[in-house]
mmCIF file of C-alpha atoms and ligand atoms in Angstrom:
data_model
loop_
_atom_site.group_PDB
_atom_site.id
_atom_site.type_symbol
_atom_site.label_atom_id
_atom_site.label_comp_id
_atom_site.label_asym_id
_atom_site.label_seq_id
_atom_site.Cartn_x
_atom_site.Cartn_y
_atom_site.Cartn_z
ATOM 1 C CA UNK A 1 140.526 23.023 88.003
ATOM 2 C CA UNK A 2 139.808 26.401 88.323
ATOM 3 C CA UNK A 3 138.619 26.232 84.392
ATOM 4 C CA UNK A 4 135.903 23.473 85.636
ATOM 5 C CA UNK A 5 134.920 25.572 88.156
ATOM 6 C CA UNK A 6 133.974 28.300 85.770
ATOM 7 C CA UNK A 7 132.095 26.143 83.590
ATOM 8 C CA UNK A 8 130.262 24.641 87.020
ATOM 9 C CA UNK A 9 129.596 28.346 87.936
ATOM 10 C CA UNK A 10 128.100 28.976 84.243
ATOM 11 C CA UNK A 11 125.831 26.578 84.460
ATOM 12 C CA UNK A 12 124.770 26.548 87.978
ATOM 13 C CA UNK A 13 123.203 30.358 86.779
ATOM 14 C CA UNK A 14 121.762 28.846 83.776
ATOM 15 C CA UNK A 15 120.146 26.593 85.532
ATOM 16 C CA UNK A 16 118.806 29.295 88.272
ATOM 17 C CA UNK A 17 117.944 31.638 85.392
ATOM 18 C CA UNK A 18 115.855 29.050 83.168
ATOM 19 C CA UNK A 19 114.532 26.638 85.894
ATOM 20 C CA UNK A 20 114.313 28.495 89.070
ATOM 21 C CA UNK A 21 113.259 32.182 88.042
ATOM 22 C CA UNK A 22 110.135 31.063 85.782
ATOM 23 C CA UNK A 23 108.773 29.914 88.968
ATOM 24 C CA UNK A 24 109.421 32.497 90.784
ATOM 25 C CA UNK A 25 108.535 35.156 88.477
ATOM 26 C CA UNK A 26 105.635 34.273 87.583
ATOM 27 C CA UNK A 27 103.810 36.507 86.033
ATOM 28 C CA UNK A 28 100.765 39.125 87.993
ATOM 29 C CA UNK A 29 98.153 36.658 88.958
ATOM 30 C CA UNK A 30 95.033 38.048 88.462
ATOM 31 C CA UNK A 31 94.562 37.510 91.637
ATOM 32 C CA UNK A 32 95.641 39.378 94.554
ATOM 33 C CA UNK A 33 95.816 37.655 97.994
ATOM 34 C CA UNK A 34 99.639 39.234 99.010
ATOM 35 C CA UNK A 35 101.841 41.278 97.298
ATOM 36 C CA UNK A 36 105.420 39.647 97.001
ATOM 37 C CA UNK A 37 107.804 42.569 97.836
ATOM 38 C CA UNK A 38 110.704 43.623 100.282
ATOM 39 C CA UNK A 39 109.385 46.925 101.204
ATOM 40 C CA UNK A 40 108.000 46.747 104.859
ATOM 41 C CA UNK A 41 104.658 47.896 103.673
ATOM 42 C CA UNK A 42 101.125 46.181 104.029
ATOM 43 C CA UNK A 43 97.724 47.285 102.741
ATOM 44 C CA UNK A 44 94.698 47.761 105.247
ATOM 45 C CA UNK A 45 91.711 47.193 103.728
ATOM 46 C CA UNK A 46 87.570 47.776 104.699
ATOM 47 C CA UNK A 47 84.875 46.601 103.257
ATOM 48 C CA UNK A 48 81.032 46.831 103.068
ATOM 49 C CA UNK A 49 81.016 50.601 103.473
ATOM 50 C CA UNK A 50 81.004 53.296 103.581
ATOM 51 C CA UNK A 51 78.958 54.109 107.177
ATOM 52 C CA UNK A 52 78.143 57.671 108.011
ATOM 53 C CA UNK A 53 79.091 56.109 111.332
ATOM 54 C CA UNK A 54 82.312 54.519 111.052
ATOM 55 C CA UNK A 55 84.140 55.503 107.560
ATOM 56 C CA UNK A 56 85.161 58.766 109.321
ATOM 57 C CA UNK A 57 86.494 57.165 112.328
ATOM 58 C CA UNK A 58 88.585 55.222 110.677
ATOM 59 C CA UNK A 59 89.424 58.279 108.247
ATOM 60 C CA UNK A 60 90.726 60.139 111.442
ATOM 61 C CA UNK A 61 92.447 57.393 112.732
ATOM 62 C CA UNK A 62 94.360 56.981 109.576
ATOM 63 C CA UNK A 63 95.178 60.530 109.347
ATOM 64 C CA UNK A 64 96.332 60.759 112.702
ATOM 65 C CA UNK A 65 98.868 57.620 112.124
ATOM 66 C CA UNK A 66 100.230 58.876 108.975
ATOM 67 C CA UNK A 67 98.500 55.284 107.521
ATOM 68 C CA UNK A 68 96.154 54.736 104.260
ATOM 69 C CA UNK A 69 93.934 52.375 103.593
ATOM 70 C CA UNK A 70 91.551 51.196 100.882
ATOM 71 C CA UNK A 71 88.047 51.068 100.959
ATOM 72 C CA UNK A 72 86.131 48.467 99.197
ATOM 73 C CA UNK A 73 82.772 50.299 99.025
ATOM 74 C CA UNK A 74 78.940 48.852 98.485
ATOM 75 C CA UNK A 75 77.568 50.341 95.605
ATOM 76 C CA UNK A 76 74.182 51.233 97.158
ATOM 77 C CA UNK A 77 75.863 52.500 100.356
ATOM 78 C CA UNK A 78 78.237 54.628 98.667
ATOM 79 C CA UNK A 79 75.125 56.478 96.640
ATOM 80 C CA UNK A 80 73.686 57.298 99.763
ATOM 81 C CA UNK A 81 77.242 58.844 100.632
ATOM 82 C CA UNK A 82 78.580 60.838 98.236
ATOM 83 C CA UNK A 83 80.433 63.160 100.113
ATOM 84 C CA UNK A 84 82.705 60.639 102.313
ATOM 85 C CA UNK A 85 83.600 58.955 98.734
ATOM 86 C CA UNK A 86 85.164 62.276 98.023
ATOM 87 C CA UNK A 87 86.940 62.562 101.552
ATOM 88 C CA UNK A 88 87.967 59.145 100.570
ATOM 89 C CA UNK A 89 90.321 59.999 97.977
ATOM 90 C CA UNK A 90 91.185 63.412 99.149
ATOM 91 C CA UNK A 91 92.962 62.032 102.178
ATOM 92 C CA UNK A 92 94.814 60.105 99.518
ATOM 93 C CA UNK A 93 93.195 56.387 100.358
ATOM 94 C CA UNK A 94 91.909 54.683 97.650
ATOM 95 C CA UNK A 95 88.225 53.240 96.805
ATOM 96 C CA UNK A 96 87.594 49.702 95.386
ATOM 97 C CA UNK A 97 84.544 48.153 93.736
ATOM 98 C CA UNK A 98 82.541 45.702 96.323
ATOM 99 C CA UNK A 99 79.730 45.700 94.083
ATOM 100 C CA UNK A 100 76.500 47.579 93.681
ATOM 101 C CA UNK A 101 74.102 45.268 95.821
ATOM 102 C CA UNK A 102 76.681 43.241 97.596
ATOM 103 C CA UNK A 103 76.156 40.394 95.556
ATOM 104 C CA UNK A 104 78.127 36.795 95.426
ATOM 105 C CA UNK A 105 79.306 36.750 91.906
ATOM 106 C CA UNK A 106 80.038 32.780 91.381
ATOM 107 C CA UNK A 107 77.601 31.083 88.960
ATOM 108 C CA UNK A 108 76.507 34.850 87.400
ATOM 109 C CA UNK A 109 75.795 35.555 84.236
ATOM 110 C CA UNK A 110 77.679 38.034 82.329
ATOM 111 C CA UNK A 111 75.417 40.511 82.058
ATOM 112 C CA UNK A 112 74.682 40.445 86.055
ATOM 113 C CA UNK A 113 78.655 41.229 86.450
ATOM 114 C CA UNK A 114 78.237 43.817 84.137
ATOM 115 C CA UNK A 115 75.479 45.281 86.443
ATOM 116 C CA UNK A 116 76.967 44.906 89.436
ATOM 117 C CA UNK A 117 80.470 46.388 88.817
ATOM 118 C CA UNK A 118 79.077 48.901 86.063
ATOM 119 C CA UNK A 119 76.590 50.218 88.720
ATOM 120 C CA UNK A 120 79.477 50.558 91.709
ATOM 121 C CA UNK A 121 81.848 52.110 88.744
ATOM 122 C CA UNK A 122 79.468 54.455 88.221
ATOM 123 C CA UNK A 123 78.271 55.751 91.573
ATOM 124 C CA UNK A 124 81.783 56.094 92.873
ATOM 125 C CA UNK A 125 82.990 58.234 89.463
ATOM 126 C CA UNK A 126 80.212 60.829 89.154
ATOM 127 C CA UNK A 127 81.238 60.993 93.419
ATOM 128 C CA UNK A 128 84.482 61.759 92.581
ATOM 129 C CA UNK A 129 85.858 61.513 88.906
ATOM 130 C CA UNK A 130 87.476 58.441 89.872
ATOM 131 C CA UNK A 131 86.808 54.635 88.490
ATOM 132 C CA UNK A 132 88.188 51.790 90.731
ATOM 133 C CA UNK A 133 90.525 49.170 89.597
ATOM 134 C CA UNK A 134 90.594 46.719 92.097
ATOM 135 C CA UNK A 135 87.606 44.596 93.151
ATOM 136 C CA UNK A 136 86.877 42.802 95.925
ATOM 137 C CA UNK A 137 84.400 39.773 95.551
ATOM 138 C CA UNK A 138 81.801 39.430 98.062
ATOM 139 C CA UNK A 139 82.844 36.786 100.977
ATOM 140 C CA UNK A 140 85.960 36.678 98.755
ATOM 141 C CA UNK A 141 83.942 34.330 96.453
ATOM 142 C CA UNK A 142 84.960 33.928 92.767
ATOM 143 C CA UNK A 143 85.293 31.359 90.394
ATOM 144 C CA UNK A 144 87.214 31.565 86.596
ATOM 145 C CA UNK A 145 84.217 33.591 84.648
ATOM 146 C CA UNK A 146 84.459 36.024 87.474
ATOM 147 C CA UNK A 147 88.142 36.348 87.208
ATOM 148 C CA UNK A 148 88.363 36.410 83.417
ATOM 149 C CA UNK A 149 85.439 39.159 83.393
ATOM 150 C CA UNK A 150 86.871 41.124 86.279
ATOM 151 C CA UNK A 151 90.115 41.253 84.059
ATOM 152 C CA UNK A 152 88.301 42.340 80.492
ATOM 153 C CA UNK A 153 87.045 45.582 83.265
ATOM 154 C CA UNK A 154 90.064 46.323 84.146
ATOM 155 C CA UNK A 155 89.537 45.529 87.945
ATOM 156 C CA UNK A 156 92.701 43.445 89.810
ATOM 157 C CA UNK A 157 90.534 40.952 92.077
ATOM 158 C CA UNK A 158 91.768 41.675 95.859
ATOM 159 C CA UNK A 159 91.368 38.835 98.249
ATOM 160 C CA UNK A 160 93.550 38.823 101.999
ATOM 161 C CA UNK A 161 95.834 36.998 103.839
ATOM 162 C CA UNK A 162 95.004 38.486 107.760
ATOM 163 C CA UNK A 163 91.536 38.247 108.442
ATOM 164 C CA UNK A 164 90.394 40.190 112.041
ATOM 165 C CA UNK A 165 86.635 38.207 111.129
ATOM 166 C CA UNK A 166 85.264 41.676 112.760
ATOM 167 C CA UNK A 167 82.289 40.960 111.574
ATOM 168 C CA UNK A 168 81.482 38.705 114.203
ATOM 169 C CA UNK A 169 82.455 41.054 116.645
ATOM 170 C CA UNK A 170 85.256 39.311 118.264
ATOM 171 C CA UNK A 171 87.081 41.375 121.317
ATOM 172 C CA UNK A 172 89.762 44.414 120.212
ATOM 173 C CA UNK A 173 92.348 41.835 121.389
ATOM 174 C CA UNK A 174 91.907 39.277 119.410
ATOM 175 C CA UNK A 175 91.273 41.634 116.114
ATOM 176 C CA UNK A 176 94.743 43.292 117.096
ATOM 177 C CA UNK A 177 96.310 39.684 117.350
ATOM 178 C CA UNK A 178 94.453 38.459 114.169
ATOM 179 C CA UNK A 179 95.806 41.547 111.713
ATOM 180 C CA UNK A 180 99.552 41.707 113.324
ATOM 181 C CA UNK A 181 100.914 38.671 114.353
ATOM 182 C CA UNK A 182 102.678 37.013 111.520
ATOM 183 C CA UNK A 183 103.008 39.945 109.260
ATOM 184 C CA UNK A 184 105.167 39.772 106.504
ATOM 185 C CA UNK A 185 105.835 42.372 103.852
ATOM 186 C CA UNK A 186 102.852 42.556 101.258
ATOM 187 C CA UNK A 187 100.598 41.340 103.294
ATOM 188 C CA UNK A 188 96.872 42.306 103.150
ATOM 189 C CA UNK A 189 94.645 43.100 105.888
ATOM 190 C CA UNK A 190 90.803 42.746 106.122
ATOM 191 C CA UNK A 191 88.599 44.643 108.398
ATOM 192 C CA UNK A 192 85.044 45.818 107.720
ATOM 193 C CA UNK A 193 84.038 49.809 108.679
ATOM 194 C CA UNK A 194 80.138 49.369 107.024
ATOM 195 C CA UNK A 195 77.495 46.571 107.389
ATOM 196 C CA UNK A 196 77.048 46.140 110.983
ATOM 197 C CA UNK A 197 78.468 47.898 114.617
ATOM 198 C CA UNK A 198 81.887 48.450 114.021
ATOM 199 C CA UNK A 199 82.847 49.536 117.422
ATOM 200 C CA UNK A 200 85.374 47.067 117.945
ATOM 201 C CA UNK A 201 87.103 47.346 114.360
ATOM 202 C CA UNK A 202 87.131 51.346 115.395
ATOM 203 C CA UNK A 203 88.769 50.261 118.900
ATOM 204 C CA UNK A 204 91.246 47.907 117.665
ATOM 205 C CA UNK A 205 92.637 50.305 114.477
ATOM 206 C CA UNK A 206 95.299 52.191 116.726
ATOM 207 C CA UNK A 207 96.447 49.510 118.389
ATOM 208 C CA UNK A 208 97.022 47.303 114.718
ATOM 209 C CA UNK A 209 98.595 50.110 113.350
ATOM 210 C CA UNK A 210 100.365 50.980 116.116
ATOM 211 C CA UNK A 211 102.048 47.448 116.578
ATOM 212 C CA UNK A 212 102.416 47.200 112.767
ATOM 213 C CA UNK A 213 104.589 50.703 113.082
ATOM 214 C CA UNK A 214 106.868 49.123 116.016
ATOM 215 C CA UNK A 215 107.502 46.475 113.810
ATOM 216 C CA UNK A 216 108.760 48.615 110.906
ATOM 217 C CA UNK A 217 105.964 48.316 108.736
ATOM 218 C CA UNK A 218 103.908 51.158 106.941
ATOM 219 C CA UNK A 219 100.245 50.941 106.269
ATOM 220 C CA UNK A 220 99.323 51.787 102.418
ATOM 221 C CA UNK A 221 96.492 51.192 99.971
ATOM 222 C CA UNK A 222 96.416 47.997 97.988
ATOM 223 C CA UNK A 223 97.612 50.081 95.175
ATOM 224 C CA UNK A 224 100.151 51.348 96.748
ATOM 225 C CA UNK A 225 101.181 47.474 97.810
ATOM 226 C CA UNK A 226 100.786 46.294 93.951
ATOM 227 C CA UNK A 227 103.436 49.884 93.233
ATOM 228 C CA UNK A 228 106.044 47.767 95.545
ATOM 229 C CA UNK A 229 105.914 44.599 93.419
ATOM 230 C CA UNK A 230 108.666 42.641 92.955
ATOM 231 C CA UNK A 231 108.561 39.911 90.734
ATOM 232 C CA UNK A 232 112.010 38.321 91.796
ATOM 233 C CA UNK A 233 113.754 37.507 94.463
ATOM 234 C CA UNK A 234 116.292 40.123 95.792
ATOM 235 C CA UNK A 235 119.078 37.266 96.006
ATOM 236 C CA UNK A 236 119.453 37.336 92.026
ATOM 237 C CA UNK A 237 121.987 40.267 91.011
ATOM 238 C CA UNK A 238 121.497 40.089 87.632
ATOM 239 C CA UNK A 239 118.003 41.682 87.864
ATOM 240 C CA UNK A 240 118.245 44.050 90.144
ATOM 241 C CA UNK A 241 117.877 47.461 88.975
HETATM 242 ZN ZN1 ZN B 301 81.301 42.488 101.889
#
């Protein structure tokens, strides 16, 4: 009995190693929309800038919390901003590629990807020695060329999960409800600190993070997210480092 057991406990992890784990461990989409880890961390993310109005708002605010945050910057905005690239990445937050003109990518040809990442890559590294890796496609549009280019770049392609839709200037409560209830570990966060008055995304910021803290979780980068990867569940012992 107890021999039949065995066997039936043999086989049952067989089974969970060759059937179940493929599936769950996957490998890295190419794709980011959440990060599958256990670590209470989620990324906030902004896009469009950055704004000589709002980018060092929401700098301050995330030095004040202890949070970081990454900025998915407009090629032709950044060039006009130099300087708040570099204070950027010297408050250790990180700066994506949101193209040059903030152009939707689908249907493109090759050579206008090129141009449009290229141009971003470049105004953001002669800012601050830096070239992105992640890149965030305008309205989150993207189709398999995109992808498949994106990847021969180098660039991740960072979509969301929690969208505060700030850019229809919603009230601070409902952009605090919007990016906080629901949160789960890896999630990803969208709010936009360029292209528009950004009062309310400026206004709601403490509060998210501030919620997001009670609740255990820390505020990172999307890098720092994709660093906390885990590819497998923590139920299965035999991976586990
Ligand atoms: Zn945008």
């Amino acid at each position: 009995m107890r021999k039949r057991a065995r066997w039936f406990g043999m086989a049952f992890l067989v089974l969970v190693g060759f059937v179940v784990m493929p599936s769950v461990a996957s490998p890295q989409s190419s794709v980011v929309v959440h990060v599958h880890t256990h670590a209470p961390v989620v990324a906030l993310t902004f896009d469009d800038g950055p704004s000589s109005t709002y980018t060092p708002i929401v700098l301050d605010i995330l030095q004040r919390y202890g949070a970081h945050a990454t900025f998915f910057v407009i090629g032709k905005e950044a060039e006009q901003h130099p300087q708040l690239l570099r204070e950027i990445v010297a408050s250790h937050n990180e700066i994506g590629n949101h193209t040059y003109s903030h152009r939707v990518l689908t249907h493109a040809s090759p050579e206008k990807v090129a141009y449009e990442l290229g141009q971003c890559d470049r105004v953001v590294f002669e800012a601050t020695r830096v070239h992105p890796t992640l890149f965030r496609p305008v309205e989150g549009f993207y189709d398999a060329p995109l992808t498949q280019r994106c990847a021969q770049m180098g660039y991740r392609l960072v979509l969301w999960n929690h969208d505060s839709v700030d850019w229809s200037r919603p009230s601070v409560a409902a952009i605090v409800s919007r990016t906080t209830k629901n949160v789960r570990p890896g999630d990803v966060l969208l709010f936009h600190d360029g292209g528009g008055d950004r009062s309310r995304t400026v206004a709601a910021l403490p509060h998210v993070i501030s919620v997001l803290e009670a609740e255990g979780f820390s505020c990172v980068t999307v890098g720092e997210l994709l660093r906390n990867q885990q590819d497998r569940p923590a139920w299965w012992p035999y991976f586990r480092p």
